[in-house]
Short mmCIF file of C-alpha atoms in Angstrom, two decimals:
data_model
loop_
_atom_site.label_atom_id
_atom_site.label_comp_id
_atom_site.label_asym_id
_atom_site.label_seq_id
_atom_site.Cartn_x
_atom_site.Cartn_y
_atom_site.Cartn_z
CA MET A 1 27.07 -12.52 35.37
CA THR A 2 28.28 -11.04 32.17
CA MET A 3 26.72 -7.79 30.86
CA THR A 4 24.27 -8.08 27.95
CA VAL A 5 22.69 -5.70 25.58
CA HIS A 6 19.45 -6.10 23.66
CA VAL A 7 19.82 -6.42 19.96
CA ASP A 8 17.13 -5.99 17.24
CA ILE A 9 17.96 -6.72 13.62
CA VAL A 10 15.02 -5.80 11.29
CA SER A 11 14.55 -5.43 7.62
CA ALA A 12 11.70 -3.47 6.03
CA GLU A 13 10.02 -6.77 5.07
CA LYS A 14 10.54 -8.79 8.19
CA GLU A 15 12.08 -9.12 11.69
CA ILE A 16 15.37 -10.96 11.52
CA PHE A 17 16.68 -11.25 15.03
CA SER A 18 15.69 -9.98 18.56
CA GLY A 19 17.39 -11.00 21.70
CA LEU A 20 20.27 -10.45 24.19
CA ALA A 21 23.88 -10.43 23.19
CA GLU A 22 27.24 -10.10 24.83
CA MET A 23 28.89 -8.59 21.84
CA VAL A 24 27.82 -7.57 18.31
CA PHE A 25 30.12 -7.18 15.32
CA ALA A 26 28.88 -5.16 12.31
CA PRO A 27 30.39 -3.80 9.03
CA ALA A 28 30.14 -0.07 9.67
CA GLU A 29 31.03 2.25 6.90
CA LEU A 30 34.39 3.28 8.40
CA GLY A 31 35.30 -0.32 9.15
CA GLU A 32 34.12 -3.27 11.17
CA VAL A 33 32.93 -2.49 14.64
CA GLY A 34 32.60 -4.68 17.74
CA ILE A 35 30.11 -3.30 20.20
CA SER A 36 29.95 -4.24 23.87
CA PRO A 37 27.09 -3.43 26.23
CA ARG A 38 26.98 0.21 27.48
CA HIS A 39 28.61 1.58 24.38
CA ALA A 40 28.16 5.33 23.81
CA PRO A 41 25.32 6.40 21.48
CA LEU A 42 26.40 6.03 17.84
CA ILE A 43 24.76 6.04 14.50
CA SER A 44 26.50 4.70 11.46
CA ARG A 45 25.75 3.38 8.02
CA LEU A 46 26.50 -0.25 7.22
CA LYS A 47 28.25 -1.66 4.32
CA PRO A 48 27.16 -4.90 2.73
CA GLY A 49 28.68 -7.63 4.88
CA GLU A 50 28.21 -9.97 7.86
CA VAL A 51 26.64 -9.04 11.19
CA ARG A 52 27.61 -11.41 13.98
CA VAL A 53 25.81 -11.61 17.27
CA LYS A 54 27.47 -13.36 20.23
CA GLY A 55 24.48 -14.59 22.29
CA THR A 56 24.40 -15.17 25.98
CA ASP A 57 25.37 -18.84 25.75
CA LYS A 58 28.43 -18.16 23.61
CA GLU A 59 26.49 -19.02 20.48
CA ILE A 60 27.26 -16.99 17.53
CA PHE A 61 24.44 -15.95 15.10
CA SER A 62 25.48 -14.65 11.75
CA PHE A 63 23.49 -12.61 9.26
CA TYR A 64 24.25 -11.13 5.90
CA VAL A 65 23.13 -7.58 5.32
CA SER A 66 23.20 -5.72 2.09
CA GLY A 67 23.77 -2.39 3.83
CA GLY A 68 21.57 -0.38 6.27
CA MET A 69 21.85 1.58 9.54
CA LEU A 70 23.20 0.82 12.93
CA GLU A 71 22.01 2.63 15.99
CA ILE A 72 23.56 2.16 19.48
CA GLN A 73 22.06 3.29 22.67
CA PRO A 74 23.83 2.07 25.85
CA HIS A 75 21.30 -0.79 26.36
CA LEU A 76 19.91 -1.21 22.91
CA ILE A 77 21.43 -1.98 19.57
CA THR A 78 19.23 -1.61 16.47
CA ILE A 79 20.26 -2.72 13.03
CA LEU A 80 18.01 -1.66 10.16
CA ALA A 81 19.00 -3.90 7.30
CA ASP A 82 18.26 -3.02 3.68
CA THR A 83 16.46 -5.56 1.65
CA ALA A 84 18.58 -5.03 -1.47
CA ILE A 85 21.89 -3.48 -2.39
CA ARG A 86 21.50 0.21 -2.68
CA ALA A 87 23.63 2.68 -4.44
CA LYS A 88 23.11 6.27 -5.39
CA ASP A 89 23.10 5.60 -9.14
CA ILE A 90 20.70 2.66 -8.69
CA ASP A 91 18.28 4.94 -6.82
CA GLU A 92 18.68 7.51 -9.45
CA ALA A 93 17.85 5.08 -12.17
CA ALA A 94 14.73 3.92 -10.26
CA ALA A 95 13.54 7.55 -9.93
CA ILE A 96 14.06 8.26 -13.63
CA GLU A 97 12.22 4.96 -14.44
CA ALA A 98 9.18 6.02 -12.28
CA LYS A 99 9.05 9.41 -13.93
CA ALA A 100 9.35 7.82 -17.41
CA ARG A 101 6.59 5.36 -16.50
CA ALA A 102 4.19 8.30 -15.59
CA GLU A 103 4.97 10.19 -18.75
CA GLU A 104 4.69 7.14 -21.05
CA ALA A 105 1.47 6.13 -19.48
CA LEU A 106 0.08 9.69 -19.84
CA ALA A 107 1.13 9.68 -23.52
CA ASP A 108 -0.62 6.39 -23.92
CA LYS A 109 -3.79 7.96 -22.52
CA SER A 110 -4.96 9.06 -26.00
CA GLY A 111 -5.36 5.34 -26.68
CA LYS A 112 -7.33 4.93 -23.48
CA ILE A 113 -9.67 7.76 -24.40
CA ASP A 114 -10.24 6.13 -27.84
CA TYR A 115 -11.07 3.01 -25.96
CA ALA A 116 -13.65 4.82 -23.85
CA VAL A 117 -15.11 6.47 -26.86
CA ALA A 118 -15.36 3.24 -28.73
CA GLN A 119 -17.05 1.63 -25.79
CA ALA A 120 -19.63 4.41 -25.64
CA GLN A 121 -20.31 4.13 -29.31
CA LEU A 122 -20.69 0.39 -29.08
CA GLN A 123 -23.15 0.92 -26.23
CA GLU A 124 -25.16 3.26 -28.41
CA ALA A 125 -25.20 0.88 -31.25
CA VAL A 126 -26.43 -1.94 -29.06
CA MET A 127 -29.21 0.20 -27.74
CA GLN A 128 -30.23 1.28 -31.23
CA LEU A 129 -30.28 -2.44 -32.38
CA ARG A 130 -32.45 -3.26 -29.38
CA THR A 131 -34.93 -0.51 -30.07
CA LEU A 132 -35.16 -1.56 -33.69
CA ASP A 133 -35.82 -5.10 -32.55
CA ARG A 134 -38.62 -3.98 -30.22
CA LEU A 135 -40.22 -1.87 -33.00
CA ARG A 136 -40.08 -4.70 -35.50
CA LYS A 137 -41.74 -7.15 -32.94
CA ARG A 138 -44.50 -4.63 -32.26
CA GLY A 139 -45.05 -4.03 -35.97
CA GLY A 140 -44.96 -7.69 -36.86
CA MET B 1 -42.72 -28.84 -21.28
CA ALA B 2 -41.84 -25.46 -22.79
CA VAL B 3 -42.83 -23.41 -19.72
CA GLY B 4 -40.37 -20.72 -18.48
CA LYS B 5 -37.52 -21.57 -20.58
CA GLU B 6 -36.26 -17.91 -20.24
CA ILE B 7 -36.52 -18.07 -16.54
CA ARG B 8 -34.54 -21.33 -16.37
CA SER B 9 -31.76 -19.98 -18.51
CA LYS B 10 -31.66 -16.81 -16.37
CA ILE B 11 -31.39 -18.92 -13.26
CA GLY B 12 -28.52 -20.82 -14.88
CA SER B 13 -26.69 -17.74 -15.78
CA ILE B 14 -27.03 -16.23 -12.23
CA LYS B 15 -25.87 -19.53 -10.79
CA ASN B 16 -22.71 -19.29 -12.95
CA THR B 17 -22.06 -15.74 -11.71
CA GLN B 18 -22.56 -16.88 -8.19
CA LYS B 19 -19.94 -19.57 -8.68
CA ILE B 20 -17.49 -17.00 -9.80
CA THR B 21 -18.19 -14.56 -6.98
CA ARG B 22 -17.97 -17.37 -4.41
CA ALA B 23 -14.57 -18.54 -5.85
CA MET B 24 -13.33 -14.92 -5.76
CA GLU B 25 -14.46 -14.60 -2.16
CA MET B 26 -12.56 -17.61 -1.14
CA VAL B 27 -9.33 -16.67 -2.99
CA ALA B 28 -9.54 -13.20 -1.34
CA ALA B 29 -10.07 -14.77 2.06
CA SER B 30 -6.87 -16.81 1.74
CA LYS B 31 -4.90 -13.97 0.24
CA MET B 32 -6.03 -11.70 3.01
CA ARG B 33 -4.55 -13.93 5.61
CA LYS B 34 -1.15 -13.85 3.84
CA THR B 35 -1.17 -10.10 3.17
CA LYS B 36 -2.09 -9.47 6.80
CA ASP B 37 0.88 -11.54 7.92
CA ARG B 38 3.05 -9.53 5.64
CA MET B 39 1.65 -6.27 7.04
CA LEU B 40 2.44 -7.42 10.49
CA ALA B 41 5.93 -8.45 9.50
CA THR B 42 6.83 -4.88 8.45
CA ARG B 43 5.71 -3.34 11.69
CA PRO B 44 8.92 -3.90 13.69
CA TYR B 45 11.04 -2.05 11.14
CA SER B 46 8.81 1.03 11.00
CA LYS B 47 8.54 1.02 14.81
CA LYS B 48 12.32 0.75 15.20
CA ILE B 49 13.14 3.46 12.67
CA GLY B 50 10.41 5.67 14.24
CA GLN B 51 12.23 5.28 17.59
CA ILE B 52 15.53 6.22 16.14
CA ILE B 53 13.97 9.33 14.54
CA LYS B 54 12.60 10.24 17.85
CA HIS B 55 15.97 9.74 19.56
CA LEU B 56 17.53 11.89 16.84
CA ALA B 57 15.03 14.64 17.49
CA GLN B 58 16.08 14.62 21.17
CA ALA B 59 19.74 14.55 20.41
CA ASN B 60 21.46 17.78 19.51
CA PRO B 61 22.90 17.39 16.11
CA GLU B 62 25.12 20.21 14.95
CA TYR B 63 23.49 19.85 11.55
CA LYS B 64 19.80 20.64 10.76
CA HIS B 65 18.51 18.48 7.90
CA SER B 66 16.08 20.16 5.43
CA PHE B 67 13.67 17.34 5.93
CA LEU B 68 13.08 18.47 9.46
CA VAL B 69 12.55 22.18 8.75
CA GLU B 70 9.08 23.57 8.22
CA ARG B 71 8.65 26.14 5.44
CA GLN B 72 5.83 28.11 3.92
CA VAL B 73 3.69 25.85 1.75
CA LYS B 74 3.19 26.77 -1.91
CA ARG B 75 3.12 23.33 -3.46
CA VAL B 76 2.62 19.95 -1.92
CA GLY B 77 3.35 16.41 -3.16
CA ILE B 78 1.10 13.42 -2.47
CA ILE B 79 1.69 9.79 -2.96
CA VAL B 80 -1.55 7.95 -3.55
CA ILE B 81 -1.59 4.16 -2.87
CA SER B 82 -4.34 2.28 -4.54
CA SER B 83 -5.01 -1.24 -5.68
CA ASP B 84 -4.29 -2.53 -9.17
CA ARG B 85 -7.62 -4.32 -9.58
CA GLY B 86 -11.20 -3.47 -9.05
CA LEU B 87 -14.07 -5.56 -7.67
CA CYS B 88 -13.17 -4.60 -4.13
CA GLY B 89 -16.24 -2.59 -3.12
CA GLY B 90 -15.83 1.13 -2.38
CA LEU B 91 -12.18 0.77 -1.30
CA ASN B 92 -10.61 2.87 -4.05
CA SER B 93 -13.43 5.27 -4.55
CA ASN B 94 -13.51 6.14 -0.86
CA LEU B 95 -9.80 6.75 -0.98
CA PHE B 96 -10.05 9.01 -4.02
CA ARG B 97 -12.93 11.00 -2.47
CA LYS B 98 -10.86 11.69 0.65
CA THR B 99 -7.87 12.66 -1.51
CA LEU B 100 -10.05 14.90 -3.68
CA SER B 101 -11.48 16.78 -0.71
CA GLN B 102 -7.92 17.29 0.53
CA ILE B 103 -6.85 18.54 -2.91
CA ILE B 104 -9.80 20.97 -2.99
CA GLN B 105 -8.78 22.36 0.36
CA TRP B 106 -5.28 22.92 -0.94
CA ASP B 107 -6.67 24.38 -4.11
CA ASN B 108 -8.75 26.90 -2.10
CA ALA B 109 -5.58 27.95 -0.31
CA ASN B 110 -3.79 28.45 -3.74
CA ILE B 111 -1.54 25.40 -3.08
CA GLU B 112 -0.59 23.45 -6.08
CA VAL B 113 -0.44 19.64 -5.94
CA ASP B 114 1.99 17.08 -7.53
CA VAL B 115 0.83 13.49 -7.52
CA CYS B 116 2.69 10.20 -7.53
CA THR B 117 0.57 7.12 -7.86
CA ILE B 118 1.02 3.48 -6.86
CA GLY B 119 -1.44 1.13 -8.52
CA THR B 120 -3.34 1.31 -11.84
CA LYS B 121 -6.58 2.51 -10.19
CA ALA B 122 -5.10 5.64 -8.81
CA PHE B 123 -3.25 6.30 -12.04
CA GLY B 124 -6.47 5.98 -14.07
CA PHE B 125 -8.32 8.36 -11.69
CA PHE B 126 -5.66 11.11 -11.44
CA GLY B 127 -4.80 10.64 -15.10
CA ASN B 128 -8.37 11.44 -16.08
CA LEU B 129 -8.48 14.29 -13.60
CA LYS B 130 -5.56 15.87 -15.42
CA ALA B 131 -3.64 16.10 -12.17
CA ASN B 132 0.03 16.88 -12.29
CA LEU B 133 1.47 13.34 -12.29
CA VAL B 134 5.15 13.14 -11.61
CA GLY B 135 5.64 9.45 -11.00
CA HIS B 136 3.89 6.15 -11.24
CA VAL B 137 4.42 2.53 -10.44
CA SER B 138 1.98 -0.35 -10.65
CA LYS B 139 1.50 -4.03 -10.96
CA LEU B 140 3.58 -4.80 -7.78
CA GLY B 141 1.61 -7.91 -7.15
CA ASP B 142 0.70 -9.48 -3.74
CA THR B 143 4.32 -9.40 -2.52
CA PRO B 144 5.68 -5.88 -3.15
CA HIS B 145 9.24 -5.32 -2.32
CA GLN B 146 10.79 -2.19 -0.94
CA HIS B 147 13.02 -1.61 -3.93
CA ASP B 148 9.88 -1.43 -6.14
CA ILE B 149 8.84 1.91 -4.63
CA ILE B 150 12.30 3.49 -4.24
CA GLY B 151 11.86 5.33 -7.63
CA ILE B 152 8.75 7.27 -6.93
CA ILE B 153 9.86 8.16 -3.43
CA LYS B 154 13.15 9.45 -4.78
CA VAL B 155 11.23 11.59 -7.22
CA MET B 156 9.32 13.25 -4.39
CA LEU B 157 12.29 13.53 -2.05
CA ASP B 158 14.39 15.18 -4.72
CA ALA B 159 11.53 17.58 -5.45
CA TYR B 160 11.45 18.42 -1.71
CA ALA B 161 15.15 18.79 -1.51
CA ASP B 162 15.14 21.11 -4.48
CA GLY B 163 12.33 23.21 -2.93
CA LYS B 164 9.83 22.28 -5.61
CA ILE B 165 7.43 20.99 -3.05
CA ASP B 166 7.13 22.16 0.54
CA GLU B 167 5.21 19.18 2.07
CA LEU B 168 4.84 15.55 1.28
CA HIS B 169 1.78 13.48 2.15
CA VAL B 170 0.80 9.87 1.64
CA VAL B 171 -2.79 8.74 1.08
CA SER B 172 -3.66 5.15 1.70
CA ASN B 173 -6.13 2.78 3.33
CA GLU B 174 -5.61 1.86 6.96
CA PHE B 175 -6.53 -1.69 7.91
CA VAL B 176 -8.89 -1.33 10.95
CA ASN B 177 -10.39 -4.83 10.75
CA THR B 178 -11.80 -7.06 7.96
CA MET B 179 -15.00 -5.13 7.68
CA THR B 180 -13.51 -1.60 7.99
CA GLN B 181 -10.85 0.08 5.98
CA LYS B 182 -10.19 3.80 6.68
CA PRO B 183 -8.70 6.06 4.06
CA THR B 184 -6.03 8.30 5.68
CA VAL B 185 -3.81 11.18 4.70
CA GLU B 186 -0.46 11.09 6.54
CA LYS B 187 2.09 13.89 6.46
CA LEU B 188 5.64 12.57 5.69
CA LEU B 189 7.67 15.77 5.22
CA PRO B 190 8.70 17.76 7.05
CA VAL B 191 9.20 14.93 9.52
CA VAL B 192 7.27 15.19 12.74
CA ALA B 193 8.99 13.32 15.56
CA GLY B 194 6.00 12.64 17.75
CA GLU B 195 6.14 12.69 21.58
CA LEU B 196 9.46 12.53 23.30
CA ASP B 197 10.95 9.83 25.38
CA GLU B 198 11.43 10.92 29.07
CA ASN B 199 14.34 8.58 29.78
CA LEU B 200 16.63 10.20 27.17
CA ASN B 201 16.42 13.79 28.14
CA GLY B 202 19.60 15.76 28.75
CA HIS B 203 22.37 17.17 26.66
CA TRP B 204 23.79 14.42 24.49
CA ASP B 205 24.43 13.54 20.90
CA TYR B 206 25.24 10.57 18.82
CA ILE B 207 28.64 9.80 17.47
CA TYR B 208 27.96 9.99 13.71
CA GLU B 209 29.85 7.81 11.29
CA PRO B 210 30.91 9.06 8.76
CA ASP B 211 29.21 12.36 9.55
CA ALA B 212 25.88 13.78 10.61
CA LYS B 213 24.80 14.93 7.20
CA GLU B 214 25.29 11.62 5.42
CA VAL B 215 23.75 9.58 8.34
CA LEU B 216 20.69 11.85 8.60
CA ASP B 217 20.22 11.85 4.84
CA HIS B 218 20.30 8.09 4.74
CA LEU B 219 18.09 7.58 7.77
CA LEU B 220 15.38 9.97 6.79
CA THR B 221 15.19 8.53 3.36
CA ARG B 222 14.76 5.03 4.81
CA TYR B 223 12.25 6.35 7.22
CA ILE B 224 9.98 7.79 4.49
CA GLU B 225 10.51 4.66 2.50
CA SER B 226 9.43 2.50 5.41
CA ILE B 227 6.24 4.54 5.96
CA VAL B 228 5.25 4.31 2.29
CA TYR B 229 6.09 0.65 2.16
CA GLN B 230 4.00 0.02 5.28
CA GLY B 231 1.17 1.92 3.63
CA LEU B 232 1.55 -0.28 0.56
CA VAL B 233 1.37 -3.65 2.35
CA GLU B 234 -1.45 -2.37 4.51
CA ASN B 235 -3.37 -1.26 1.46
CA ASN B 236 -2.89 -4.70 -0.03
CA ALA B 237 -4.42 -6.29 3.03
CA CYS B 238 -7.23 -3.77 2.83
CA GLU B 239 -7.74 -4.68 -0.84
CA GLN B 240 -8.20 -8.44 -0.12
CA ALA B 241 -10.49 -7.77 2.89
CA ALA B 242 -12.64 -5.41 0.89
CA ARG B 243 -12.83 -7.83 -2.01
CA MET B 244 -13.78 -10.62 0.30
CA VAL B 245 -16.66 -8.67 1.85
CA ALA B 246 -17.81 -7.38 -1.60
CA MET B 247 -17.81 -10.83 -3.14
CA LYS B 248 -19.59 -12.29 -0.09
CA SER B 249 -22.48 -9.81 -0.49
CA ALA B 250 -22.55 -10.43 -4.22
CA SER B 251 -22.90 -14.22 -3.69
CA ASP B 252 -25.68 -13.58 -1.13
CA ASN B 253 -27.49 -11.30 -3.58
CA ALA B 254 -27.20 -13.89 -6.32
CA GLY B 255 -28.68 -16.50 -3.96
CA ASN B 256 -31.66 -14.10 -3.24
CA ILE B 257 -32.33 -13.46 -6.96
CA ILE B 258 -32.16 -17.23 -7.74
CA SER B 259 -34.73 -18.03 -5.04
CA GLU B 260 -37.12 -15.41 -6.30
CA LEU B 261 -36.80 -16.56 -9.83
CA GLN B 262 -37.24 -20.07 -8.80
CA LEU B 263 -40.50 -19.08 -7.07
CA ILE B 264 -41.76 -17.27 -10.30
CA TYR B 265 -40.72 -20.36 -12.34
CA ASN B 266 -42.65 -22.73 -10.07
CA LYS B 267 -45.73 -20.56 -10.10
CA ALA B 268 -45.71 -20.37 -13.98
CA ARG B 269 -45.18 -24.06 -14.22
CA GLN B 270 -48.08 -24.83 -11.86
CA ALA B 271 -50.34 -22.37 -13.77
CA ALA B 272 -49.53 -24.18 -17.02
CA ILE B 273 -50.33 -27.56 -15.54
CA THR B 274 -53.62 -26.38 -14.15
CA GLN B 275 -54.60 -24.83 -17.38
CA GLU B 276 -53.85 -27.99 -19.18
CA ILE B 277 -55.91 -30.16 -16.78
CA SER B 278 -58.88 -27.80 -16.98
CA GLU B 279 -58.65 -27.96 -20.77
CA ILE B 280 -58.70 -31.79 -20.76
CA VAL B 281 -61.59 -31.88 -18.28
CA ALA B 282 -63.56 -29.40 -20.30
CA GLY B 283 -62.84 -31.43 -23.46
CA ALA B 284 -64.01 -34.66 -21.81
CA ALA B 285 -67.18 -33.01 -20.52
CA ALA B 286 -68.00 -31.74 -23.96
CA VAL B 287 -67.81 -35.23 -25.52
#
């Protein structure tokens, strides 16, 4: 019997593959790696590319990953795939955007307070009208 | 007959409200199923990455990452995950109450708090509170993606790396079951590895490619992101469940009010008829 290793490929949003394999190929950061069962423990980043899993019946499954992490234990290979292409400057831009959104919305809060004040005033006016109405009915 | 016109129009308007709440209940029920599936779909990733972090904690890396080191706490960061919309019972207010009691505890210990908010409700609440807001994201819809929340996490992670904050927590609702949602505060940084795996003991280490620092950096960032993302999808499922329950009780209440009003209406109508008959009889007797 040939040796096999358990492979899990997951992304943050769903599970992609889980099963036994004879060999796994992945685009590690320092070049493509082929992993056989009982490989030494290794952790590496992945580049965008193709992950190929050679299943137990010689079938080859192929998945595209846009980067991620590869963890190897002697009897377990885990691939954590990213859901989108990530780069330092893209992350940076996202962070700046999040900050800007908070500041912008905070600056906009004056408008919200006005809205609340207006609502309170409207409420008051309605109550006054209703009281007037009641007084008129009683009088008439 | 002109009896009880007001009552009839009132009944009509409550019936309309009931129609709306019933429709909302059904929409929430079907959305809940989908959001729950999505919540379950994210579990494998967070479980796997949790395992790797645990393995790492047992390995003997030559490099100690700042995310793993405890330091004295002077300022903490929290990420609050709330819903975008209301009409979901006490879901958000319970969460905010829990957050506030935590903030007050920190306040008593002279620890300052930076807040990042996900969802308009949290933003409105903490904005009014004049909390120190450092990041915000909202309107992620029913299918949030991981890249939607990268920004605010990066804000917090940078603050931690620069030493501006000494701890990072995430506050969100935990989905216990359809009827119960539990607000929880979870500590993200410094990373706590959890209990260790017996099988892996011994003196060993990973081969790191390209090197330990970069790999750990990358992995820990992903780890935090996955926990926050998990919280987000879980909160979504909670929102739909809470809305379903709230709308169900609203529909039931509307039904009760309608039947009470109907009773009053019938009594008034009967009284009017009786009165009319007695007037006619009295008139006939007088002739």
